DNA sequence: AATGAAAATATGGTCTC
DNA sequence: GAGACCATATTTTCATT
């Protein structure tokens, strides 16, 4: 159920090099290949490792602009929230959506090509989201740090 | 330099299954294994694919709480910004840091165990960041959507 | 771009501690 | 229960066409 120091080491390594071969990984963990392999399988089965993914450079595929959008809904009823969440999950340009405590109800992270492209995304998708009372967009000028690696 | 529809298909697939075998990937792309392999190598070499990583479940490793922290600096001089950015990059609990346009100067995405753990991170790391004039933290109650896949 | 051969890697069994 | 060693299957990689 819980992780020993070897498991943590494996997770740390795979979080940074997800395609490392089992042979090399077993070296990093000071284990035999089979022992290492069984640990990785357990970490996958138990849900510690959710997925392996390739990270694509946003600039290379025309999405250099990150915009955070704070959204206030017109009500707090479950139906309003559910409808909003289902709709927002279908927008491919929205990478993240968080239900927030405090001022705004939701915080969205959106990737766009530029400000014009964000205007397109806004018109086409965001403006049609149900139950929205207020929306405030903040542009990122530059991303200083961006990682998917959890501190272990 | 640019991507045809087959390249895009390959990126889409690898963004969701980063450890897919080249054999299976070549099926998805309707290519021979060798042709597919050369495409992937080119996408890696040209920087379209930045990395392969394992995604670890934040809940499983004791980081179920996401906090967004808006930070205003005491000045806009390059030295102030540089010092801040170098310091923030060393905090393992900060997964993202964006320089923002508009109200706040920086937006940080922090992962914590719970509110008490965030208090620890705040005391130990955030409170010691240089040049900070104001800091406002917003807790995420629930993450509705979280993906690393760029729309292609 | 396809084919086939060689090398590397992953996977699963079995034994031992 | 966990690790090491070994055998086999799969995959990658590269030369050739």
mmCIF file of C-alpha atoms in Angstrom, chain A residues 6-93:
data_model
loop_
_atom_site.group_PDB
_atom_site.id
_atom_site.type_symbol
_atom_site.label_atom_id
_atom_site.label_comp_id
_atom_site.label_asym_id
_atom_site.label_seq_id
_atom_site.Cartn_x
_atom_site.Cartn_y
_atom_site.Cartn_z
ATOM 1 C CA UNK A 6 13.173 2.279 -3.772
ATOM 2 C CA UNK A 7 9.626 2.898 -5.006
ATOM 3 C CA UNK A 8 10.148 6.618 -4.538
ATOM 4 C CA UNK A 9 13.372 6.500 -6.481
ATOM 5 C CA UNK A 10 11.641 4.679 -9.339
ATOM 6 C CA UNK A 11 8.843 7.251 -9.435
ATOM 7 C CA UNK A 12 11.301 10.137 -9.388
ATOM 8 C CA UNK A 13 13.212 8.696 -12.305
ATOM 9 C CA UNK A 14 10.163 7.774 -14.389
ATOM 10 C CA UNK A 15 8.632 11.201 -13.814
ATOM 11 C CA UNK A 16 11.572 12.651 -15.687
ATOM 12 C CA UNK A 17 12.336 9.895 -18.183
ATOM 13 C CA UNK A 18 9.184 7.946 -18.791
ATOM 14 C CA UNK A 19 10.667 5.792 -21.536
ATOM 15 C CA UNK A 20 13.770 4.700 -19.676
ATOM 16 C CA UNK A 21 14.426 1.020 -20.311
ATOM 17 C CA UNK A 22 13.787 -1.355 -17.465
ATOM 18 C CA UNK A 23 17.452 -2.360 -17.562
ATOM 19 C CA UNK A 24 18.651 1.200 -17.020
ATOM 20 C CA UNK A 25 15.953 1.858 -14.446
ATOM 21 C CA UNK A 26 16.996 -1.194 -12.488
ATOM 22 C CA UNK A 27 20.537 0.184 -12.407
ATOM 23 C CA UNK A 28 19.314 3.521 -11.055
ATOM 24 C CA UNK A 29 17.396 1.682 -8.352
ATOM 25 C CA UNK A 30 20.170 -0.825 -7.598
ATOM 26 C CA UNK A 31 17.881 -3.722 -8.382
ATOM 27 C CA UNK A 32 17.862 -6.676 -10.718
ATOM 28 C CA UNK A 33 15.810 -6.210 -13.856
ATOM 29 C CA UNK A 34 13.060 -8.560 -12.758
ATOM 30 C CA UNK A 35 12.693 -7.078 -9.288
ATOM 31 C CA UNK A 36 12.558 -3.605 -10.773
ATOM 32 C CA UNK A 37 10.047 -4.695 -13.342
ATOM 33 C CA UNK A 38 7.728 -6.134 -10.733
ATOM 34 C CA UNK A 39 7.914 -2.907 -8.742
ATOM 35 C CA UNK A 40 6.999 -0.836 -11.773
ATOM 36 C CA UNK A 41 4.098 -3.152 -12.549
ATOM 37 C CA UNK A 42 2.855 -2.778 -8.999
ATOM 38 C CA UNK A 43 3.155 1.005 -9.148
ATOM 39 C CA UNK A 44 1.122 0.965 -12.356
ATOM 40 C CA UNK A 45 -1.495 -1.471 -11.074
ATOM 41 C CA UNK A 46 -1.971 0.397 -7.796
ATOM 42 C CA UNK A 47 -2.424 3.675 -9.647
ATOM 43 C CA UNK A 48 0.694 5.498 -8.509
ATOM 44 C CA UNK A 49 1.660 5.785 -12.152
ATOM 45 C CA UNK A 50 -1.410 7.011 -13.946
ATOM 46 C CA UNK A 51 -0.025 7.233 -17.454
ATOM 47 C CA UNK A 52 2.971 7.596 -19.648
ATOM 48 C CA UNK A 53 2.812 10.544 -22.018
ATOM 49 C CA UNK A 54 4.914 12.425 -24.516
ATOM 50 C CA UNK A 55 5.193 16.130 -23.716
ATOM 51 C CA UNK A 56 4.813 18.213 -26.860
ATOM 52 C CA UNK A 57 6.422 21.662 -27.072
ATOM 53 C CA UNK A 58 3.533 24.162 -27.168
ATOM 54 C CA UNK A 59 5.561 26.631 -29.252
ATOM 55 C CA UNK A 60 6.279 24.040 -31.910
ATOM 56 C CA UNK A 61 2.622 23.263 -32.432
ATOM 57 C CA UNK A 62 1.430 26.844 -32.462
ATOM 58 C CA UNK A 63 0.295 27.195 -28.847
ATOM 59 C CA UNK A 64 2.841 29.505 -27.246
ATOM 60 C CA UNK A 65 0.277 31.524 -25.311
ATOM 61 C CA UNK A 66 -1.116 30.425 -21.954
ATOM 62 C CA UNK A 67 -4.198 32.177 -20.609
ATOM 63 C CA UNK A 68 -5.767 31.704 -17.201
ATOM 64 C CA UNK A 69 -9.500 32.334 -17.147
ATOM 65 C CA UNK A 70 -11.390 32.967 -13.917
ATOM 66 C CA UNK A 71 -15.051 32.192 -14.202
ATOM 67 C CA UNK A 72 -17.934 33.028 -11.899
ATOM 68 C CA UNK A 73 -21.148 31.114 -12.414
ATOM 69 C CA UNK A 74 -24.660 32.520 -12.123
ATOM 70 C CA UNK A 75 -25.547 30.020 -9.401
ATOM 71 C CA UNK A 76 -24.177 27.260 -7.202
ATOM 72 C CA UNK A 77 -26.772 24.588 -7.880
ATOM 73 C CA UNK A 78 -25.374 21.166 -8.742
ATOM 74 C CA UNK A 79 -27.114 21.202 -12.113
ATOM 75 C CA UNK A 80 -25.408 24.466 -13.072
ATOM 76 C CA UNK A 81 -21.988 23.167 -12.051
ATOM 77 C CA UNK A 82 -22.466 19.807 -13.754
ATOM 78 C CA UNK A 83 -23.566 21.392 -17.005
ATOM 79 C CA UNK A 84 -20.618 23.755 -16.939
ATOM 80 C CA UNK A 85 -18.108 21.012 -16.186
ATOM 81 C CA UNK A 86 -19.366 18.717 -18.891
ATOM 82 C CA UNK A 87 -19.218 21.506 -21.436
ATOM 83 C CA UNK A 88 -15.751 22.689 -20.435
ATOM 84 C CA UNK A 89 -14.330 19.172 -20.610
ATOM 85 C CA UNK A 90 -15.135 19.133 -24.323
ATOM 86 C CA UNK A 91 -13.020 22.171 -25.174
ATOM 87 C CA UNK A 92 -9.658 20.903 -26.431
ATOM 88 C CA UNK A 93 -7.933 24.224 -25.792
#
